[in-house]
mmCIF file of C-alpha atoms in Angstrom:
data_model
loop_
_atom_site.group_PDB
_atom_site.id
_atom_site.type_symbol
_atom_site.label_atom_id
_atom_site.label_comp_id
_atom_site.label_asym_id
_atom_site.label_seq_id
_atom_site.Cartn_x
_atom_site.Cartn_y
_atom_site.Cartn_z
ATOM 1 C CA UNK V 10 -12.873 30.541 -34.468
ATOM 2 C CA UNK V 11 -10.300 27.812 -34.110
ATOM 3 C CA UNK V 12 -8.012 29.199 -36.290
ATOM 4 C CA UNK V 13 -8.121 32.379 -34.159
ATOM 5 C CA UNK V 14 -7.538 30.238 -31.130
ATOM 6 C CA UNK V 15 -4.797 27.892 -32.929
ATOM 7 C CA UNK V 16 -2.657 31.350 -33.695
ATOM 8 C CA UNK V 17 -3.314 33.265 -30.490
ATOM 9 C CA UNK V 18 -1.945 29.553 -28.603
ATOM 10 C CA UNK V 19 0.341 28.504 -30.971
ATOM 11 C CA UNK V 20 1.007 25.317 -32.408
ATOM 12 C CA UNK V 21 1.987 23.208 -29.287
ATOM 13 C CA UNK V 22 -0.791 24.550 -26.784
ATOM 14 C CA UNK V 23 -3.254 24.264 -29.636
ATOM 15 C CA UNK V 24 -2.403 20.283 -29.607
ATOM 16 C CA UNK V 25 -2.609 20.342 -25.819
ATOM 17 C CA UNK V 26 -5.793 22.031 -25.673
ATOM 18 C CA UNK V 27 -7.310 19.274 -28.425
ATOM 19 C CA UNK V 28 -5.621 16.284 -26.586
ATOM 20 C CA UNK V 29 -7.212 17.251 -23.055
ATOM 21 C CA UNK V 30 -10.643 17.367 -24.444
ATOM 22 C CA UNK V 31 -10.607 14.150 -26.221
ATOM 23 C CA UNK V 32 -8.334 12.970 -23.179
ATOM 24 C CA UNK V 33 -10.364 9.635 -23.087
ATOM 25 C CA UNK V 34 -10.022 8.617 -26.861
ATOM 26 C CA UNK V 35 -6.618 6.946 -27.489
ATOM 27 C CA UNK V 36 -7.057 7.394 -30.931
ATOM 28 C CA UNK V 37 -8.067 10.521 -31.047
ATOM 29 C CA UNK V 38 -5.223 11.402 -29.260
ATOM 30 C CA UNK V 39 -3.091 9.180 -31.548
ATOM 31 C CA UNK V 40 -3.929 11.447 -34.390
ATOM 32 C CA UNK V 41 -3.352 14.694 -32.242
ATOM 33 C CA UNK V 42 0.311 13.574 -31.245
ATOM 34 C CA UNK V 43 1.464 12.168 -34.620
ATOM 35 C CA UNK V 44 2.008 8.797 -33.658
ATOM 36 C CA UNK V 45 1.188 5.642 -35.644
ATOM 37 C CA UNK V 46 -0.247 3.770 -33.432
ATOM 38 C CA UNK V 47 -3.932 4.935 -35.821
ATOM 39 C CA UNK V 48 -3.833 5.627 -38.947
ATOM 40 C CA UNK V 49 -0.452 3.718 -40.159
ATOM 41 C CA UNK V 50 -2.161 0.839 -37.934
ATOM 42 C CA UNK V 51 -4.934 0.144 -36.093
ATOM 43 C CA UNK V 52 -3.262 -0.274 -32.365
ATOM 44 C CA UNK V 53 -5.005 1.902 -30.172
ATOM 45 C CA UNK V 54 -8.474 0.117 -30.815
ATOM 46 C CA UNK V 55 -6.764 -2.563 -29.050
ATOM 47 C CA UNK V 56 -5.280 -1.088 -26.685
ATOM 48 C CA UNK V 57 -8.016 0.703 -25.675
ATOM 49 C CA UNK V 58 -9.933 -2.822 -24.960
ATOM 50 C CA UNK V 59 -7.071 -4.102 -23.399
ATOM 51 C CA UNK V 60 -6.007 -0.529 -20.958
ATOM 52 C CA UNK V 61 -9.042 0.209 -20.101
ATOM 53 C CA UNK V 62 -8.366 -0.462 -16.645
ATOM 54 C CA UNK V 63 -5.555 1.374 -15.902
ATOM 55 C CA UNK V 64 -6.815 4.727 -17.043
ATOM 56 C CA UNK V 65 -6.592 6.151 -13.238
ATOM 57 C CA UNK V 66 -4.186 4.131 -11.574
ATOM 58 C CA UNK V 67 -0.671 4.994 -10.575
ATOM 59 C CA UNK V 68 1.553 2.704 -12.525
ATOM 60 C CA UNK V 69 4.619 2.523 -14.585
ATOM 61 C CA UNK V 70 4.974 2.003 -18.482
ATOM 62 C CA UNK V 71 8.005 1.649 -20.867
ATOM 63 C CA UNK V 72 8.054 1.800 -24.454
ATOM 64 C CA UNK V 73 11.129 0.553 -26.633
ATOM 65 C CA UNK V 74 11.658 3.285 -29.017
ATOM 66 C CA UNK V 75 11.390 6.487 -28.774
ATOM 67 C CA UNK V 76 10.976 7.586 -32.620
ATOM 68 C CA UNK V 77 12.349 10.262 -34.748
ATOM 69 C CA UNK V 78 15.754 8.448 -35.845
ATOM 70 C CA UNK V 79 18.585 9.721 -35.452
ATOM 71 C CA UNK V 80 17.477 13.502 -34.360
ATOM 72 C CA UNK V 81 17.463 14.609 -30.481
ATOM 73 C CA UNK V 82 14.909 16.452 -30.806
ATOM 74 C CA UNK V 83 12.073 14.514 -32.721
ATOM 75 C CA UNK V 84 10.052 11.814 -31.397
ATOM 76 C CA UNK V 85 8.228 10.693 -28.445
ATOM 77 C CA UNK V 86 5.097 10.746 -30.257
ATOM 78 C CA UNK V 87 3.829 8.074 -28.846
ATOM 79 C CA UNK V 88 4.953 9.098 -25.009
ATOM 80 C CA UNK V 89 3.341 12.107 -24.897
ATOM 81 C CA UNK V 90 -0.030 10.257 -25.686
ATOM 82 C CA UNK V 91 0.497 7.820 -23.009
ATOM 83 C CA UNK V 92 0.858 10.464 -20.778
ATOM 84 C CA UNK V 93 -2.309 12.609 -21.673
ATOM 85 C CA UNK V 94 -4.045 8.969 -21.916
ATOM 86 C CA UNK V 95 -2.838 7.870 -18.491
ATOM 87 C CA UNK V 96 -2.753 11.110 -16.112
ATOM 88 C CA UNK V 97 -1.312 9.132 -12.730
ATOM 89 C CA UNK V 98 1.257 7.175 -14.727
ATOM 90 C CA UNK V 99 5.122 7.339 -15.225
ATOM 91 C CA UNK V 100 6.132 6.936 -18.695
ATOM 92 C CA UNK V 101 9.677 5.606 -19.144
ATOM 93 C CA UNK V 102 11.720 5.091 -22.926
ATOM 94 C CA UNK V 103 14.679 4.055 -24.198
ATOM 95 C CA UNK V 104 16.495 5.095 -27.367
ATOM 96 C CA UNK V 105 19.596 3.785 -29.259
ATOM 97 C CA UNK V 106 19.876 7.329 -29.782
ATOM 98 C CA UNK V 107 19.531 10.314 -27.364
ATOM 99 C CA UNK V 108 16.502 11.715 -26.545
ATOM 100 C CA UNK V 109 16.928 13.210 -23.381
ATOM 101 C CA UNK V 110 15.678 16.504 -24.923
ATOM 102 C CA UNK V 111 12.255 15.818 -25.110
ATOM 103 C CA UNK V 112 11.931 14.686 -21.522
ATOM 104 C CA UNK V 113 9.370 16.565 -19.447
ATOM 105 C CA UNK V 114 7.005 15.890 -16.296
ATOM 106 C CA UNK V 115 6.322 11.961 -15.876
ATOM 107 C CA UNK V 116 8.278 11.146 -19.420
ATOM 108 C CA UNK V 117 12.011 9.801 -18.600
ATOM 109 C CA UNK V 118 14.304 8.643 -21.884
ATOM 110 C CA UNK V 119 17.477 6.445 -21.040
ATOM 111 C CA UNK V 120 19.417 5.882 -23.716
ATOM 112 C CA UNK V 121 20.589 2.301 -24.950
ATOM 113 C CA UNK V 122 20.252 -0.703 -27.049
ATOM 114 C CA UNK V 123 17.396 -2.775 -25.821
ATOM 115 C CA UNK V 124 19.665 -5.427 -27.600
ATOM 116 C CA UNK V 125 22.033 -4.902 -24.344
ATOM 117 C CA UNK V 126 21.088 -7.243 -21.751
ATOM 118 C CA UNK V 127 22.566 -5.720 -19.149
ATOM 119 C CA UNK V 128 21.931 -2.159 -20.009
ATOM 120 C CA UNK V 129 17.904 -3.258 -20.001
ATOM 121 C CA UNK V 130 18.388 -4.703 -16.591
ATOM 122 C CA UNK V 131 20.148 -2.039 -15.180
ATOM 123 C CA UNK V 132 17.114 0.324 -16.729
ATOM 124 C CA UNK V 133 14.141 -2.305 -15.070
ATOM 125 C CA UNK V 134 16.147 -2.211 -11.482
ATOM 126 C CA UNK V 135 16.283 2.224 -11.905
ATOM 127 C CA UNK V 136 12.101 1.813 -13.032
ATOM 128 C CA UNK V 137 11.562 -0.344 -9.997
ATOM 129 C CA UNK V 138 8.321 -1.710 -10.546
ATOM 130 C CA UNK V 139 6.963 -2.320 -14.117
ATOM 131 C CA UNK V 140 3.778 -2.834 -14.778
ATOM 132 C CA UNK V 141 3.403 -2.809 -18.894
ATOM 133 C CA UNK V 142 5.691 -2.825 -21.250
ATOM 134 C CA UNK V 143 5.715 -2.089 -24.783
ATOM 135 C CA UNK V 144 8.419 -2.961 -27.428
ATOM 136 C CA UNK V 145 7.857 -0.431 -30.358
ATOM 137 C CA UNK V 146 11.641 -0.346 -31.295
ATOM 138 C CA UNK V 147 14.003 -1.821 -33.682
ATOM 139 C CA UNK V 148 11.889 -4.627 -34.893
ATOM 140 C CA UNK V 149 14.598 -6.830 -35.473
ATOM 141 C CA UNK V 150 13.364 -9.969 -34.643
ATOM 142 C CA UNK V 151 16.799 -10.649 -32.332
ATOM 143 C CA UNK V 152 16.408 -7.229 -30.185
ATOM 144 C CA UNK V 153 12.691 -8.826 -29.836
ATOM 145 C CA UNK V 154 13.929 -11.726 -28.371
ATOM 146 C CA UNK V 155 16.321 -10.375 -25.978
ATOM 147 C CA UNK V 156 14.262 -7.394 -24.695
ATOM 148 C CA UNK V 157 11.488 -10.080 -24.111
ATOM 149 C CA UNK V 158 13.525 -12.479 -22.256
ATOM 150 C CA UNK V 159 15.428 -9.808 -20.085
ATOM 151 C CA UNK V 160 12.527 -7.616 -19.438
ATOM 152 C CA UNK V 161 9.943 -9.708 -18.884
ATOM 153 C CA UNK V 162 10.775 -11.467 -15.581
ATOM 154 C CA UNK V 163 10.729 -7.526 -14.516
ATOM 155 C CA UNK V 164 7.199 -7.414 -15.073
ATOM 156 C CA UNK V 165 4.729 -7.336 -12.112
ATOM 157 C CA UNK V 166 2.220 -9.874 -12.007
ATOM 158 C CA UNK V 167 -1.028 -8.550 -13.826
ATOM 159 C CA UNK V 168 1.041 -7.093 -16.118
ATOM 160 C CA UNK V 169 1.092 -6.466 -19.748
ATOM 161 C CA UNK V 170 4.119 -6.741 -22.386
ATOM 162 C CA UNK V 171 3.080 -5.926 -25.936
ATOM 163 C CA UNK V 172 5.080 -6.234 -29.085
ATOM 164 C CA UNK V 173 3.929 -4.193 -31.767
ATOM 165 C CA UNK V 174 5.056 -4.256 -35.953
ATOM 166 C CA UNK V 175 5.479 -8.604 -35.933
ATOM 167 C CA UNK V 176 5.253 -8.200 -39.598
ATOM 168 C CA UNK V 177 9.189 -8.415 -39.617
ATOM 169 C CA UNK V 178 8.808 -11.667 -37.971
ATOM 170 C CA UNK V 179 8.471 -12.751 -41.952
ATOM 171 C CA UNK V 180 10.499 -9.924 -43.227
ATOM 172 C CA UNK V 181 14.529 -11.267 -44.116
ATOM 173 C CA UNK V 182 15.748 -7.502 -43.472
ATOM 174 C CA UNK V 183 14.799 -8.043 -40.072
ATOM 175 C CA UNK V 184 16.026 -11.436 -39.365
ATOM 176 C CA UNK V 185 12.640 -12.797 -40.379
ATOM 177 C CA UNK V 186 11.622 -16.089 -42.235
ATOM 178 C CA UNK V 187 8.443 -16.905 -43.544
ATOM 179 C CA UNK V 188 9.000 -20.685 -42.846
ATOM 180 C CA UNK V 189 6.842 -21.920 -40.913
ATOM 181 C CA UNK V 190 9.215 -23.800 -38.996
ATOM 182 C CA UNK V 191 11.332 -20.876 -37.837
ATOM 183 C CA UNK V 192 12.680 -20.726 -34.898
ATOM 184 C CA UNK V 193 13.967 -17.292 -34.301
ATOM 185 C CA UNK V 194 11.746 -14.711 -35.037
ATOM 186 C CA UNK V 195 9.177 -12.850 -32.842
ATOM 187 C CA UNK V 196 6.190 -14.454 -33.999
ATOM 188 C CA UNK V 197 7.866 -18.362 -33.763
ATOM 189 C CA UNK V 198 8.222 -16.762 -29.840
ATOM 190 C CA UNK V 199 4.159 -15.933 -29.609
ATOM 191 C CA UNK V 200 3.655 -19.608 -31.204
ATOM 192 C CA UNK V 201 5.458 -21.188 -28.456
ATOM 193 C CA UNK V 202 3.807 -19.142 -25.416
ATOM 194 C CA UNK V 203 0.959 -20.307 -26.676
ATOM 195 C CA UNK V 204 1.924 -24.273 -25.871
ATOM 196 C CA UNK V 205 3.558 -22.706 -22.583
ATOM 197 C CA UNK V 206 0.311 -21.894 -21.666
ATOM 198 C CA UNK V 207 -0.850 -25.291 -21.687
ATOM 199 C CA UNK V 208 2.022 -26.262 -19.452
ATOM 200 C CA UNK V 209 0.169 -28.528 -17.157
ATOM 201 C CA UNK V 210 -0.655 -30.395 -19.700
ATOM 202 C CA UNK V 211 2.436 -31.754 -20.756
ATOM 203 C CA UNK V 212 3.362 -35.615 -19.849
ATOM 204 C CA UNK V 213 5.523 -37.348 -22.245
ATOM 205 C CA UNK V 214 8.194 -33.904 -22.466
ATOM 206 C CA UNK V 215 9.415 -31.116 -20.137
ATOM 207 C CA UNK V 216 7.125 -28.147 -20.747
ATOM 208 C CA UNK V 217 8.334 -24.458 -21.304
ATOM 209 C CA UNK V 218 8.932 -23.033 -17.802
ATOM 210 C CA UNK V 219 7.639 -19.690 -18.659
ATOM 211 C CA UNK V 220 4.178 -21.149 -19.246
ATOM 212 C CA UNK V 221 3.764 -21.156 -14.932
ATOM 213 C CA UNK V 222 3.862 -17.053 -15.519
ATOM 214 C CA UNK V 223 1.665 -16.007 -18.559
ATOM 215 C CA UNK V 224 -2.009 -16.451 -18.317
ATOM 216 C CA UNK V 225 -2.917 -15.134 -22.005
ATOM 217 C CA UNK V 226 -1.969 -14.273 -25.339
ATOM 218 C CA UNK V 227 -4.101 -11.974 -26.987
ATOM 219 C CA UNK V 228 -2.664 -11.794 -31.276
ATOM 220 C CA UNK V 229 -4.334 -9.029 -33.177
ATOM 221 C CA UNK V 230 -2.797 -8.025 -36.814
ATOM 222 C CA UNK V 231 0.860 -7.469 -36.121
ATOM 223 C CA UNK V 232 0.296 -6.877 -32.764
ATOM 224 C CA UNK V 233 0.335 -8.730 -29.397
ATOM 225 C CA UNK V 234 -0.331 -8.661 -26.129
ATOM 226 C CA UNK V 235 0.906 -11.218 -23.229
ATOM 227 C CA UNK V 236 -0.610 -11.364 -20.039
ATOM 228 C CA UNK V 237 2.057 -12.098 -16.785
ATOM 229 C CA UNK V 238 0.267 -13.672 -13.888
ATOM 230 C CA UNK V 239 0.518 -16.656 -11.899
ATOM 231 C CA UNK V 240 -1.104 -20.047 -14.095
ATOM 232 C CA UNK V 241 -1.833 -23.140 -12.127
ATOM 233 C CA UNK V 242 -5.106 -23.976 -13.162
ATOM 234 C CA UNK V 243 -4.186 -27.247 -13.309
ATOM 235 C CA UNK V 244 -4.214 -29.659 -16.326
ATOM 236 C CA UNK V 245 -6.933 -31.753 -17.451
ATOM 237 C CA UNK V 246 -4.638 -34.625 -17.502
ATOM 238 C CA UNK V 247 -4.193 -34.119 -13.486
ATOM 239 C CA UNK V 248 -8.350 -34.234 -13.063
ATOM 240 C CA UNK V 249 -9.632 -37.215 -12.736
ATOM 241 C CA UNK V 250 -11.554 -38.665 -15.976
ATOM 242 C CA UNK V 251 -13.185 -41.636 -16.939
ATOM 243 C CA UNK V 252 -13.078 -41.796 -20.826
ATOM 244 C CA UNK V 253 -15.253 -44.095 -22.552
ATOM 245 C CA UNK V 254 -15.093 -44.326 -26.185
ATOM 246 C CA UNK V 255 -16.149 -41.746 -28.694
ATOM 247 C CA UNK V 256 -19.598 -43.208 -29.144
ATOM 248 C CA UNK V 257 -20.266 -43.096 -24.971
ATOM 249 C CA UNK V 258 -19.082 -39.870 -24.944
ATOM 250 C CA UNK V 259 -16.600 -38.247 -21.530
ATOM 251 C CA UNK V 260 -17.906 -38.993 -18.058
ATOM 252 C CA UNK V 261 -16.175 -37.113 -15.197
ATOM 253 C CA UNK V 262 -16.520 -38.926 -12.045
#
């Protein structure tokens, strides 16, 4: 019977059909579209735990990358499963190379290098608000870096930036190291948002200033997510303590 159905449709309404009854499975729909988000890894797991929320809300996404290389007409996998996934959102892309041929309803493509500072800030002012972004594109661990510091001052508070594939962060091809003391590689980034988010308690040294604007940093297996928000908890070094020694334990007075 579905073989009936998959020739009378054809191939592309076939897909459509599948992906709007298993609508609410991200992988699922992972599978459906072609994207390796499942299967080649284990992504949409997460970001199922971590989207949840947004699943009927009006809001705005862009993914680095669109896929497919060098052709116009192949990718945007990955887009067209955000967009079943997330039915009120705006799905936004940018390529290296052009893609403007797969565009449809709610999927817009600019193409540029999200190595180009000002080409991703001209592309965050034409968005207008951002609420998650995702940086599934080059993987070289420079265009990380950039796109992370240029983009993410664009994103709303509550949002979510994601960097997916920080296996190159180890991987020389990509401007990787595996020293552990490296400085320029995605993952030697993640390692140091995780001090900024202990900003308040720094004394003796400045701390990072980003810290006051991420409230979490959530590290899977090559993947991570980074919370924007507002953090002034305030340090335990600006609470007042009385410390006794180890043997009389903390007292808070």
């Amino acid at each position: 019977m579905q073989d009936i159905a998959r020739v009378i449709l054809g191939p592309k309404c076939w897909i459509e059909l599948r992906a709007w009854f298993y609508r609410n499975n991200l992988t699922t729909l992972a599978f459906l579209y072609g994207t390796d988000k499942a299967g080649g890894h284990s992504y949409t797991q997460h970001y199922e735990r971590h989207f949840a929320y947004l699943r009927k809300r009006h809001f705005n996404l862009l993914e680095i990358g669109v896929g497919g290389g060098e052709y116009t007409g192949k990718g945007g996998n990955s887009l067209r499963m955000w967009k079943k996934y997330f039915p009120k959102a705006n799905i936004f892309s940018i390529d290296c190379f052009d893609k403007s041929a797969l565009q449809e309803s709610r999927i817009t493509i600019y193409q540029g290098s999200q190595n180009d500072t000002k080409f991703l800030n001209s592309i965050a002012s034409k968005i207008g608000r951002v609420d998650v972004i995702i940086d599934d594109g080059s993987h070289i661990n420079e265009h990380v870096l950039t796109s992370f510091s240029v983009l993410f001052p664009h994103l709303t508070d509550g949002g979510m930036y994601v960097i997916e594939d920080t296996h190159t962060a180890y991987d020389e091809r990509f401007g990787g190291s595996e020293k552990s003391n490296a400085t320029d590689t995605s993952m030697a980034l993640v390692k140091s948002l995780l001090d900024a988010l202990n900003w308040e308690e720094f004394v003796k040294t400045s701390p990072p200033e980003i810290g006051r604007d991420i409230v979490s940093v959530c590290c899977y297996h090559n993947l991570v997510f980074i919370r924007k928000g507002q953090n002034e908890e305030g340090g335990h070094n600006h609470r007042k303590h009385k410390i006794y020694s180890e043997t009389e334990g903390v007292k808070k007075i």
